[in-house]
C-alpha cells in the first residue's frame, strides 16, 4: 500500500464490510491505493484484504499485463476489421474503430475548449458584456469549460446562444443547464455528471429531476396544446438574474417531457443489457481489442469496466444505488443511442484529467470523475454569480442567423463564435460558414479579440492521396523509431498487432502543415475570408492550431499519452477576426 494526500473525498473501495450481518460499502475516507494496480483506494489494510476476493479480478486481469495481446493475434487469425465484409464499415477505421451503433455524438469526440481564454486575449480587462455563440454545439462541454474559467472577479453580463440540429442533444443540454440554474451549486454538479455520462442513475436523482425540472416542461406543453405542430414556441425561465430561453417547434416541446420519463417496463438491468449489445457486441471484439491495445494496461481495465457497468465513478465506489435507467439516454426500451466507440474521456483534455489524479492514479475514469466534479462546481458557482441568459435553439446552422435576428442578436453581436466542424466540406464548408456567421462577429473597434473558432476534422484526410501517403512512409517510420520499435513480422503476418499499432501511429508524425496548406489553397481561404469581411488570424489565441499533434522533440511519455488518448493529431483549429476595425 502507498499513501498520498487526497482532496477528492473518495470513500473506501471495500464493498464487503459486514454491518449487522449485511454487506455494505465502507464509509471511511480512503487515502491509500492498492500498489499492485493503483486502480482502487482503501481506508486500511484490513479493508483491502476483505475486498481482495472481488478486487483481484481487476488487479490480476490479463489486460493489466504489458504483454497482453488481442485474441486475433494470439489465435493467428484474420481480425474482423480486415475482412472488408462488415456492413458497418464505411471507411472510417481510425485506430480500429469502424463505426458501430447509433451515430450520435452525445459526449463529443475532441477535448473541450475554452473559447474565451481570457489570459491570451482580453486578459483581466474583460468587457462588461461577453456574448458567446455555439452554432453547432454538440453537448455543452465547451460552454461549461468556457464559463468555468472566466475570472471569479468578473461581474459583467452574458448572452450565451447554444444551437444544434439534433433534438436528443438539445434536450439533454436544456436539462443539464436547468439543473445548473435550478439546484444549489453544491448539489448540481453530481446530478449533471451522471445525467451526462452514466447509463443508469440513482433513483433519488431521478426523483429530483421529476419534481423540479419535469414540471417546467409539462407546464409549457399544457399552455401550447392547441398550437400547430410546426409553429415555433418560446419559453424563458428566470432564476434571479439568470435565465434560460428555449425556442422549439411545438412538436418538439411535446417530446421534451419524455427525456425525464423512463420508458414503460424498462429496468436498470434491462437498460444495461441493451447498452452492452452495442458496447460489448461479440462481433465487435476485434475492433474493441485493437482500440484497447494502444491504451495503458490499467486504462484497458477501466474502459472495459465502463463498457460493462455504464457508470462514471471511481473504480472502487459502489454502483448499488444506480438503479434507474437514465431517461435522457433511453428514449425507448430497446435502443442505445451511441456508437461502441463513444467514450467520455475523449471529450476532455487528458493531460488536465490526470494532473490531479487521486491516490489510485491509474483509475483514469476515477480521475475523469474528479476532474469533472471540479469543472462542474466552478461552472455552477460561476453561473450562480453571473447575469447570464442561455438561449437554446434546434435549427440547421444556416437558419440560425434568421432566428437570432428576431432576438436582436444578429449584426456584430458576438465576442466569440464557435462553429465546431461544420466548416468541414462534408457539412457547410468554410465559405458558407464564414458567409453565414461573419457579420455576427463584433468589430475589432468594439472588441479587438472577437473571433470565430472553427475545427477541421477531415481536411487532412481529404487532401491526402494514397501514392503520396506511401511515399511519406519512410520518413514517418524514421520519426517513429524513437518512440516504438519498427515491427518486422508484417512480412509474414499483415495482421500483426504491433504492425497495426505502428501503422496507426504514423498519423501522429505526419507532415500535416503541408497538407492543410494545400487544403486552404483549394478552398481559397484568403478570398473567401475577405468576401465575408474577415481575415484568418496569423496566430491562434484561443486554441493552438494542432492541440492533439505530437510536438517536436516530444518525450516517449508524451507520445504514449497521445496514443492512449485515441486522438490522431489531425484535428486543426482555425481562428478568424473581422478584417476592419469599424
Coordinates of C-alpha atoms in Angstrom, one line a residue:
X1 CA 0.0 0.0 0.0
X2 CA 1.2 3.5 -0.8
X3 CA -0.2 6.7 0.7
X4 CA -0.8 10.0 -1.0
X5 CA -2.6 13.2 0.3
X6 CA -6.0 13.2 -1.2
X7 CA -8.5 16.0 -1.6
X8 CA -11.1 14.1 -3.6
X9 CA -13.0 12.6 -0.7
X10 CA -13.1 9.1 -2.2
X11 CA -14.5 6.6 0.2
X12 CA -13.1 3.2 0.8
X13 CA -13.4 0.7 -2.0
X14 CA -14.3 -2.2 0.3
X15 CA -17.9 -3.2 -0.6
X16 CA -17.6 -6.4 1.6
X17 CA -17.8 -4.7 5.0
X18 CA -20.1 -6.7 7.3
X19 CA -22.5 -4.5 9.3
X20 CA -25.4 -6.1 11.2
X21 CA -24.9 -9.3 9.2
X22 CA -25.2 -7.3 5.9
X23 CA -22.5 -6.4 3.4
X24 CA -22.2 -2.7 2.6
X25 CA -19.5 -0.3 1.4
X26 CA -17.1 1.0 4.0
X27 CA -17.9 4.7 4.5
X28 CA -14.4 5.7 5.7
X29 CA -12.3 8.1 3.6
X30 CA -9.7 6.2 1.5
X31 CA -6.2 7.7 1.3
X32 CA -4.3 4.5 0.3
X33 CA -4.1 2.9 -3.1
X34 CA -3.5 -0.8 -3.9
X35 CA 0.1 -0.7 -5.1
X36 CA -0.4 -3.7 -7.3
X37 CA -2.6 -1.8 -9.7
X38 CA -3.3 1.8 -8.4
X39 CA -6.9 1.3 -9.5
X40 CA -8.7 1.5 -6.1
X41 CA -8.3 3.1 -2.7
X42 CA -8.9 1.8 0.8
X43 CA -9.0 3.2 4.3
X44 CA -6.9 0.4 5.8
X45 CA -5.1 -2.8 5.1
X46 CA -7.9 -4.7 6.8
X47 CA -10.4 -3.4 4.2
X48 CA -8.1 -4.2 1.4
X49 CA -7.8 -7.8 2.5
X50 CA -11.5 -8.1 3.0
X51 CA -12.1 -6.9 -0.6
X52 CA -9.4 -8.9 -2.3
X53 CA -11.8 -11.6 -3.5
X54 CA -13.5 -9.1 -5.7
X55 CA -10.7 -6.7 -6.5
X56 CA -8.3 -9.4 -7.7
X57 CA -10.5 -9.7 -10.9
X58 CA -9.3 -6.3 -11.9
X59 CA -5.9 -6.2 -10.2
X60 CA -4.8 -9.5 -11.8
X61 CA -6.7 -9.0 -15.1
X62 CA -4.8 -10.2 -18.2
X63 CA -5.5 -6.6 -19.5
X64 CA -3.2 -5.3 -16.8
X65 CA -0.2 -7.1 -18.3
X66 CA 2.1 -5.2 -20.6
X67 CA 2.4 -8.5 -22.6
X68 CA -1.3 -8.7 -23.3
X69 CA -2.2 -9.2 -27.0
X70 CA -5.7 -9.1 -28.7
X71 CA -7.3 -12.5 -29.3
X72 CA -6.9 -12.5 -33.1
X73 CA -3.1 -12.1 -32.7
X74 CA -2.9 -14.9 -30.2
X75 CA -5.1 -17.2 -32.4
X76 CA -3.2 -16.3 -35.6
X77 CA -6.4 -15.4 -37.5
X78 CA -7.6 -12.6 -39.6
X79 CA -9.3 -9.9 -37.5
X80 CA -12.8 -8.8 -38.3
X81 CA -11.8 -5.3 -39.2
X82 CA -9.7 -6.6 -42.1
X83 CA -12.3 -8.7 -43.7
X84 CA -14.0 -6.0 -45.8
X85 CA -17.4 -7.6 -45.3
X86 CA -18.6 -5.6 -42.3
X87 CA -21.8 -3.7 -43.1
X88 CA -20.8 -1.0 -40.6
X89 CA -17.5 -0.3 -42.4
X90 CA -17.8 3.0 -44.2
X91 CA -14.1 3.6 -44.5
X92 CA -13.8 5.3 -41.1
X93 CA -11.4 2.9 -39.4
X94 CA -9.1 5.2 -37.5
X95 CA -7.4 3.2 -34.7
X96 CA -9.6 0.2 -35.4
X97 CA -12.9 2.0 -34.7
X98 CA -15.1 1.3 -37.7
X99 CA -18.4 2.8 -36.6
X100 CA -20.9 0.5 -34.9
X101 CA -24.1 1.5 -33.2
X102 CA -26.3 4.6 -33.5
X103 CA -24.3 7.6 -34.8
X104 CA -25.0 10.1 -32.1
X105 CA -22.3 12.2 -30.5
X106 CA -23.8 12.9 -27.1
X107 CA -20.4 13.1 -25.4
X108 CA -18.2 14.6 -28.1
X109 CA -15.0 13.2 -29.6
X110 CA -12.5 16.0 -29.2
X111 CA -11.4 17.7 -25.9
X112 CA -13.4 20.6 -24.6
X113 CA -12.0 24.1 -25.3
X114 CA -12.4 27.4 -23.5
X115 CA -13.5 29.7 -26.3
X116 CA -12.9 32.8 -24.2
X117 CA -9.4 32.0 -23.0
X118 CA -9.1 35.5 -21.5
X119 CA -5.4 35.2 -20.4
X120 CA -4.4 35.1 -24.1
X121 CA -6.9 37.6 -25.3
X122 CA -8.7 40.3 -23.2
X123 CA -6.7 39.5 -20.1
X124 CA -8.3 40.8 -16.9
X125 CA -9.8 43.7 -18.9
X126 CA -12.8 41.7 -19.9
X127 CA -15.7 43.9 -21.3
X128 CA -18.8 44.4 -19.2
X129 CA -20.7 42.1 -21.6
X130 CA -19.5 38.9 -23.2
X131 CA -21.7 37.3 -25.8
X132 CA -21.0 33.7 -27.0
X133 CA -22.4 31.7 -29.8
X134 CA -22.1 28.0 -30.1
X135 CA -23.5 27.5 -33.6
X136 CA -23.3 23.7 -33.7
X137 CA -22.7 22.9 -30.1
X138 CA -23.0 19.2 -29.7
X139 CA -23.0 18.7 -25.9
X140 CA -22.3 21.7 -23.6
X141 CA -18.7 20.8 -22.7
X142 CA -17.3 23.9 -24.5
X143 CA -19.9 26.0 -22.8
X144 CA -19.1 24.6 -19.4
X145 CA -15.3 25.0 -19.7
X146 CA -15.6 28.5 -21.2
X147 CA -17.7 29.9 -18.4
X148 CA -16.0 27.9 -15.6
X149 CA -12.6 29.5 -16.5
X150 CA -13.9 33.2 -16.6
X151 CA -12.3 35.0 -13.6
X152 CA -14.5 35.0 -10.4
X153 CA -13.9 38.7 -10.1
X154 CA -15.8 39.4 -13.4
X155 CA -19.2 40.9 -12.7
X156 CA -20.5 41.5 -16.2
X157 CA -23.4 40.2 -18.2
X158 CA -23.6 37.5 -20.9
X159 CA -25.9 36.1 -23.6
X160 CA -24.9 32.5 -24.5
X161 CA -26.5 31.1 -27.6
X162 CA -26.4 27.3 -28.0
X163 CA -27.7 25.6 -31.1
X164 CA -27.7 22.1 -32.5
X165 CA -30.0 20.4 -35.1
X166 CA -30.1 17.1 -33.2
X167 CA -33.0 17.1 -30.8
X168 CA -31.5 14.5 -28.5
X169 CA -28.5 16.8 -27.9
X170 CA -30.7 19.9 -27.4
X171 CA -33.0 18.1 -24.9
X172 CA -30.0 16.9 -22.9
X173 CA -28.4 20.4 -23.0
X174 CA -31.6 22.0 -21.7
X175 CA -31.9 19.5 -18.9
X176 CA -28.2 19.9 -17.8
X177 CA -28.5 23.7 -17.8
X178 CA -31.7 23.8 -15.9
X179 CA -30.1 21.6 -13.3
X180 CA -27.2 24.1 -13.1
X181 CA -29.7 27.0 -12.7
X182 CA -32.3 25.3 -10.5
X183 CA -30.2 23.5 -8.0
X184 CA -27.6 24.6 -5.4
X185 CA -24.0 24.7 -6.8
X186 CA -23.1 22.1 -4.2
X187 CA -25.8 19.7 -5.4
X188 CA -26.0 20.4 -9.1
X189 CA -22.6 19.0 -10.3
X190 CA -23.1 15.4 -9.3
X191 CA -26.6 15.4 -10.9
X192 CA -25.2 16.9 -14.1
X193 CA -22.3 14.5 -14.2
X194 CA -24.5 11.4 -14.1
X195 CA -27.2 12.7 -16.4
X196 CA -24.4 13.5 -18.8
X197 CA -22.4 10.3 -18.7
X198 CA -24.0 7.4 -16.7
X199 CA -26.3 4.9 -18.4
X200 CA -28.1 4.3 -15.1
X201 CA -28.6 6.9 -12.3
X202 CA -29.6 6.8 -8.6
X203 CA -33.3 6.9 -8.1
X204 CA -33.0 10.0 -5.9
X205 CA -31.5 11.9 -8.8
X206 CA -34.4 10.8 -11.0
X207 CA -36.9 11.9 -8.4
X208 CA -35.3 15.3 -8.1
X209 CA -35.5 15.8 -11.8
X210 CA -39.1 14.7 -11.9
X211 CA -40.0 17.1 -9.1
X212 CA -38.0 20.2 -10.2
X213 CA -37.4 20.1 -13.9
X214 CA -40.1 18.0 -15.5
X215 CA -43.0 20.3 -14.2
X216 CA -41.3 23.1 -16.1
X217 CA -41.7 21.2 -19.4
X218 CA -45.2 20.0 -18.7
X219 CA -46.4 23.5 -17.9
X220 CA -45.3 24.8 -21.3
X221 CA -46.8 21.8 -23.1
X222 CA -50.2 22.4 -21.4
X223 CA -50.2 26.1 -22.4
X224 CA -49.4 25.5 -26.1
X225 CA -51.5 22.4 -26.5
X226 CA -53.7 23.9 -29.3
X227 CA -50.8 25.4 -31.4
X228 CA -49.9 24.0 -34.8
X229 CA -47.2 21.2 -34.6
X230 CA -44.7 23.2 -36.8
X231 CA -45.2 26.5 -35.0
X232 CA -42.2 28.0 -33.1
X233 CA -42.9 28.4 -29.4
X234 CA -40.5 30.1 -27.0
X235 CA -40.3 30.0 -23.2
X236 CA -38.0 31.8 -20.8
X237 CA -37.4 30.5 -17.3
X238 CA -35.9 33.1 -14.9
X239 CA -33.8 32.3 -11.8
X240 CA -33.0 35.6 -10.3
X241 CA -30.5 37.4 -12.6
X242 CA -30.1 34.2 -14.7
X243 CA -32.3 32.8 -17.3
X244 CA -32.8 30.1 -20.0
X245 CA -34.8 30.8 -23.2
X246 CA -35.7 27.7 -25.3
X247 CA -37.2 28.0 -28.8
X248 CA -38.6 24.9 -30.3
X249 CA -41.3 23.7 -32.7
X250 CA -44.5 22.7 -30.8
X251 CA -44.0 19.1 -31.8
X252 CA -40.6 19.1 -30.1
X253 CA -42.0 20.6 -27.0
X254 CA -44.4 17.7 -26.9
X255 CA -41.4 15.3 -26.9
X256 CA -39.4 17.1 -24.3
X257 CA -41.0 15.6 -21.1
X258 CA -40.1 12.1 -22.3
X259 CA -36.4 12.9 -21.7
X260 CA -37.3 12.8 -18.0
X261 CA -39.5 9.8 -18.0
X262 CA -38.3 6.2 -18.1
X263 CA -39.9 4.1 -20.9
X264 CA -42.5 1.7 -19.6
X265 CA -41.2 -1.6 -18.4
X266 CA -37.5 -0.6 -18.6
X267 CA -35.5 -1.7 -15.6
X268 CA -31.9 -0.7 -14.9
X269 CA -30.7 -4.3 -15.6
X270 CA -32.5 -4.3 -18.9
X271 CA -31.2 -0.9 -19.8
X272 CA -27.6 -2.1 -19.2
X273 CA -28.3 -5.2 -21.3
X274 CA -29.4 -3.0 -24.2
X275 CA -26.3 -0.8 -23.8
X276 CA -24.0 -3.9 -23.8
X277 CA -25.5 -5.1 -27.1
X278 CA -23.5 -2.1 -28.5
X279 CA -20.6 -1.6 -26.1
X280 CA -19.8 -5.3 -25.8
X281 CA -21.1 -6.7 -29.0
X282 CA -19.4 -10.1 -29.7
X283 CA -18.9 -9.3 -33.3
X284 CA -17.0 -6.2 -32.3
X285 CA -14.4 -7.9 -30.1
X286 CA -11.6 -7.4 -32.5
X287 CA -12.4 -3.7 -33.0
X288 CA -12.5 -3.1 -29.3
X289 CA -9.3 -5.0 -28.6
X290 CA -7.5 -3.1 -31.3
X291 CA -8.5 0.1 -29.6
X292 CA -7.6 -1.3 -26.1
X293 CA -4.1 -2.3 -27.3
X294 CA -2.9 1.3 -27.7
X295 CA -4.0 2.2 -24.2
X296 CA -2.0 1.9 -21.0
X297 CA -2.8 -1.5 -19.3
X298 CA -4.7 -0.1 -16.4
X299 CA -6.8 2.1 -18.8
X300 CA -7.8 -1.1 -20.6
X301 CA -9.3 -2.4 -17.4
X302 CA -11.1 0.9 -16.7
X303 CA -12.5 1.1 -20.2
X304 CA -13.8 -2.5 -20.0
X305 CA -15.4 -1.8 -16.7
X306 CA -17.2 1.3 -18.1
X307 CA -18.4 -0.6 -21.1
X308 CA -19.9 -3.1 -18.8
X309 CA -21.5 -1.1 -16.0
X310 CA -22.1 2.3 -17.8
X311 CA -21.5 4.4 -14.6
X312 CA -18.9 7.1 -14.4
X313 CA -17.4 6.7 -10.9
X314 CA -14.1 6.0 -9.3
X315 CA -13.4 2.3 -9.7
X316 CA -13.9 1.3 -6.0
X317 CA -17.2 3.2 -5.5
X318 CA -20.3 1.1 -5.1
X319 CA -22.8 1.1 -8.0
X320 CA -25.6 -0.3 -5.9
X321 CA -27.7 2.9 -5.8
X322 CA -27.6 3.3 -9.6
X323 CA -30.9 1.6 -10.1
X324 CA -32.8 3.7 -12.6
X325 CA -32.3 4.0 -16.4
X326 CA -31.0 7.4 -17.5
X327 CA -34.1 8.7 -19.3
X328 CA -32.0 11.2 -21.4
X329 CA -30.2 8.2 -23.0
X330 CA -33.1 5.7 -23.2
X331 CA -35.9 7.1 -25.2
X332 CA -37.2 3.6 -25.8
X333 CA -36.9 0.2 -24.1
X334 CA -34.8 -1.3 -26.9
X335 CA -32.3 1.3 -28.1
X336 CA -28.8 2.6 -27.0
X337 CA -28.2 5.9 -28.8
X338 CA -24.4 5.9 -29.3
X339 CA -21.6 4.0 -31.1
X340 CA -19.4 1.5 -29.3
X341 CA -16.5 3.9 -29.6
X342 CA -18.2 6.6 -27.6
X343 CA -16.0 7.5 -24.6
X344 CA -16.4 10.3 -22.1
X345 CA -12.6 10.6 -21.8
X346 CA -12.3 11.8 -25.4
X347 CA -14.3 14.9 -24.6
X348 CA -11.9 16.4 -22.1
X349 CA -8.2 17.2 -22.1
X350 CA -6.5 14.1 -20.8
X351 CA -3.4 16.0 -19.5
X352 CA -5.7 18.0 -17.2
X353 CA -7.6 14.9 -16.2
X354 CA -4.6 13.1 -15.0
X355 CA -2.9 16.1 -13.5
X356 CA -4.8 15.9 -10.2
X357 CA -5.4 12.1 -10.1
X358 CA -6.2 10.5 -6.8
X359 CA -4.0 8.1 -5.0
X360 CA -5.4 5.4 -7.3
X361 CA -3.6 7.2 -10.1
X362 CA -4.3 4.5 -12.7
X363 CA -8.0 4.8 -12.4
X364 CA -8.5 7.0 -15.4
X365 CA -12.3 7.2 -15.2
X366 CA -12.0 7.9 -11.5
X367 CA -9.6 10.8 -12.4
X368 CA -12.1 12.0 -15.0
X369 CA -14.9 11.9 -12.4
X370 CA -12.9 14.1 -10.0
X371 CA -11.8 16.4 -12.8
X372 CA -15.5 16.8 -14.0
X373 CA -16.7 17.4 -10.4
X374 CA -14.2 20.3 -10.1
X375 CA -15.1 21.8 -13.5
X376 CA -18.8 21.5 -12.9
X377 CA -18.5 23.0 -9.4
X378 CA -16.7 26.0 -10.9
X379 CA -19.2 26.3 -13.7
X380 CA -22.2 26.2 -11.4
X381 CA -20.7 28.6 -9.0
X382 CA -19.8 31.0 -11.9
X383 CA -23.4 30.8 -13.3
X384 CA -24.8 31.5 -9.8
X385 CA -22.8 34.8 -9.7
X386 CA -23.4 35.9 -13.3
X387 CA -26.1 37.8 -15.1
X388 CA -26.4 35.3 -17.8
X389 CA -29.1 34.1 -20.2
X390 CA -28.8 30.9 -22.2
X391 CA -30.6 30.9 -25.5
X392 CA -31.2 27.4 -26.9
X393 CA -32.3 26.5 -30.5
X394 CA -32.8 23.4 -32.5
X395 CA -32.3 24.5 -36.1
X396 CA -29.9 24.0 -39.0
X397 CA -26.9 26.3 -38.6
X398 CA -27.8 28.1 -41.9
X399 CA -31.2 29.1 -40.4
X400 CA -29.7 30.3 -37.1
X401 CA -29.0 33.9 -38.1
X402 CA -32.6 34.4 -39.1
X403 CA -33.8 33.2 -35.7
X404 CA -31.3 35.4 -33.9
X405 CA -32.3 38.5 -35.9
X406 CA -35.7 38.2 -34.2
X407 CA -33.9 38.5 -30.9
X408 CA -31.7 41.4 -31.9
X409 CA -28.6 39.2 -31.8
X410 CA -27.6 39.3 -35.5
X411 CA -25.2 42.1 -36.6
X412 CA -21.9 42.5 -34.8
X413 CA -23.2 41.0 -31.6
X414 CA -20.8 38.2 -30.5
X415 CA -17.4 38.3 -28.9
X416 CA -16.8 34.6 -29.8
X417 CA -18.5 32.4 -32.3
X418 CA -17.6 28.7 -32.2
X419 CA -18.8 26.8 -35.3
X420 CA -17.3 23.3 -34.5
X421 CA -16.6 21.2 -37.5
X422 CA -19.5 22.4 -39.7
X423 CA -16.6 24.1 -41.7
X424 CA -15.6 20.7 -43.0
X425 CA -16.6 20.3 -46.7
X426 CA -18.8 17.4 -45.8
X427 CA -21.1 19.8 -43.9
X428 CA -21.4 23.6 -44.7
X429 CA -17.8 24.0 -45.8
X430 CA -15.6 27.1 -45.0
X431 CA -17.1 29.5 -47.5
X432 CA -20.7 29.0 -46.5
X433 CA -19.8 29.0 -42.8
X434 CA -17.9 32.3 -43.0
X435 CA -20.7 33.9 -45.1
X436 CA -23.3 32.8 -42.6
X437 CA -21.6 34.0 -39.4
X438 CA -19.0 36.6 -40.3
X439 CA -21.3 39.6 -39.9
X440 CA -22.4 38.4 -36.5
X441 CA -18.9 38.9 -35.0
X442 CA -18.2 42.2 -33.2
X443 CA -15.9 44.6 -35.0
X444 CA -12.4 44.9 -33.8
X445 CA -13.1 48.5 -32.7
X446 CA -15.6 47.2 -30.2
X447 CA -13.6 44.1 -29.2
X448 CA -10.2 43.6 -30.8
X449 CA -10.2 40.0 -29.5
X450 CA -13.6 38.9 -31.1
X451 CA -13.1 35.8 -33.1
X452 CA -14.7 32.9 -34.9
X453 CA -13.3 29.5 -33.9
X454 CA -13.6 26.6 -36.3
X455 CA -12.5 22.9 -36.1
X456 CA -11.4 21.0 -39.2
X457 CA -11.5 17.3 -38.6
X458 CA -11.4 15.9 -42.1
X459 CA -9.3 18.4 -44.1
X460 CA -6.0 16.5 -43.9
X461 CA -7.7 13.2 -44.9
X462 CA -9.5 14.9 -47.8
X463 CA -6.3 16.2 -49.5
X464 CA -4.1 13.1 -48.9
X465 CA -3.7 10.7 -51.8
X466 CA -2.6 7.1 -51.4
X467 CA 0.5 7.4 -53.5
X468 CA 1.7 10.4 -51.5
X469 CA 0.9 8.6 -48.3
X470 CA 3.1 5.6 -49.3
X471 CA 5.9 7.9 -50.3
X472 CA 5.9 9.5 -46.9
X473 CA 6.0 6.2 -45.1
X474 CA 9.8 6.0 -44.8
X475 CA 10.1 9.5 -43.3
X476 CA 7.3 8.7 -40.8
X477 CA 8.9 5.4 -39.9
X478 CA 12.2 7.1 -39.2
X479 CA 10.4 9.6 -36.9
X480 CA 8.6 6.8 -35.1
X481 CA 11.7 4.8 -34.3
X482 CA 12.5 6.9 -31.2
X483 CA 9.1 6.0 -29.7
X484 CA 8.2 2.5 -30.7
X485 CA 10.2 -0.3 -32.4
X486 CA 9.6 -0.9 -36.1
X487 CA 7.9 -4.2 -36.4
X488 CA 9.3 -6.8 -38.7
X489 CA 6.7 -9.5 -38.6
X490 CA 4.3 -7.8 -41.1
X491 CA 6.3 -9.6 -43.8
X492 CA 4.8 -12.9 -42.6
X493 CA 1.6 -11.6 -40.8
X494 CA -0.1 -8.5 -42.1
X495 CA -2.4 -8.6 -39.1
X496 CA 0.4 -8.5 -36.5
X497 CA -0.9 -6.2 -33.7
X498 CA 2.3 -4.3 -33.4
X499 CA 2.4 -3.6 -37.1
X500 CA -1.2 -2.3 -37.0
X501 CA -0.3 -0.1 -34.0
X502 CA 2.7 1.2 -35.9
X503 CA 0.6 2.0 -38.9
X504 CA -1.9 3.9 -36.7
X505 CA 0.9 5.8 -35.1
X506 CA 2.2 7.1 -38.4
X507 CA -0.6 9.7 -38.4
X508 CA 0.9 11.2 -35.3
X509 CA 4.2 12.2 -37.1
X510 CA 2.7 13.1 -40.5
X511 CA 3.6 16.5 -42.1
X512 CA 0.1 17.9 -41.6
X513 CA 1.1 21.5 -42.1
X514 CA 1.9 20.9 -45.8
X515 CA -1.4 19.0 -46.2
X516 CA -3.5 21.7 -44.5
X517 CA -1.9 24.4 -46.6
X518 CA -3.0 22.5 -49.7
X519 CA -6.5 22.4 -48.3
X520 CA -6.5 26.1 -47.7
X521 CA -5.4 26.8 -51.2
X522 CA -8.0 24.5 -52.6
X523 CA -10.7 26.3 -50.6
X524 CA -9.2 29.8 -51.4
X525 CA -9.1 30.8 -47.7
X526 CA -7.8 34.3 -48.4
X527 CA -10.5 35.1 -50.9
X528 CA -13.5 33.6 -49.0
X529 CA -12.3 35.3 -45.8
X530 CA -12.1 38.7 -47.5
X531 CA -15.5 38.2 -49.1
X532 CA -17.0 37.7 -45.6
X533 CA -15.3 40.7 -44.1
X534 CA -12.9 38.5 -42.2
X535 CA -9.3 37.5 -42.1
X536 CA -7.6 34.4 -40.8
X537 CA -5.6 35.2 -37.7
X538 CA -1.9 34.8 -38.2
X539 CA -1.6 33.4 -34.6
X540 CA -4.2 31.5 -32.7
X541 CA -5.0 32.9 -29.3
X542 CA -7.9 30.7 -28.3
X543 CA -6.7 27.2 -29.1
X544 CA -3.4 26.2 -30.6
X545 CA -3.7 25.1 -34.3
X546 CA -2.9 21.4 -33.7
X547 CA -3.6 20.8 -30.0
X548 CA -3.5 17.0 -30.4
X549 CA -0.5 16.8 -32.6
X550 CA 2.7 15.2 -31.3
X551 CA 5.0 18.1 -30.5
X552 CA 8.5 18.3 -32.0
X553 CA 11.0 16.5 -29.7
X554 CA 8.2 15.1 -27.7
X555 CA 9.2 12.6 -25.0
X556 CA 8.3 9.0 -25.0
X557 CA 5.7 9.6 -22.2
X558 CA 4.1 12.3 -24.3
X559 CA 3.9 10.0 -27.3
X560 CA 2.4 7.2 -25.2
X561 CA -0.2 9.5 -23.7
X562 CA -1.3 10.8 -27.1
X563 CA -1.6 7.3 -28.5
X564 CA -3.6 6.2 -25.4
X565 CA -6.0 9.2 -25.8
X566 CA -7.3 7.9 -29.1
X567 CA -6.7 11.2 -30.9
X568 CA -4.7 11.1 -34.1
X569 CA -3.3 14.6 -34.3
X570 CA -5.1 15.6 -37.5
X571 CA -7.5 18.0 -35.7
X572 CA -6.9 21.6 -36.9
X573 CA -8.3 24.8 -35.3
X574 CA -8.5 28.0 -37.3
X575 CA -9.4 31.4 -35.9
X576 CA -10.8 34.4 -37.9
X577 CA -11.3 38.1 -36.9
X578 CA -13.0 41.0 -38.6
X579 CA -10.8 42.5 -41.3
X580 CA -11.7 46.1 -40.5
X581 CA -11.7 48.0 -37.2
X582 CA -15.1 49.6 -37.8

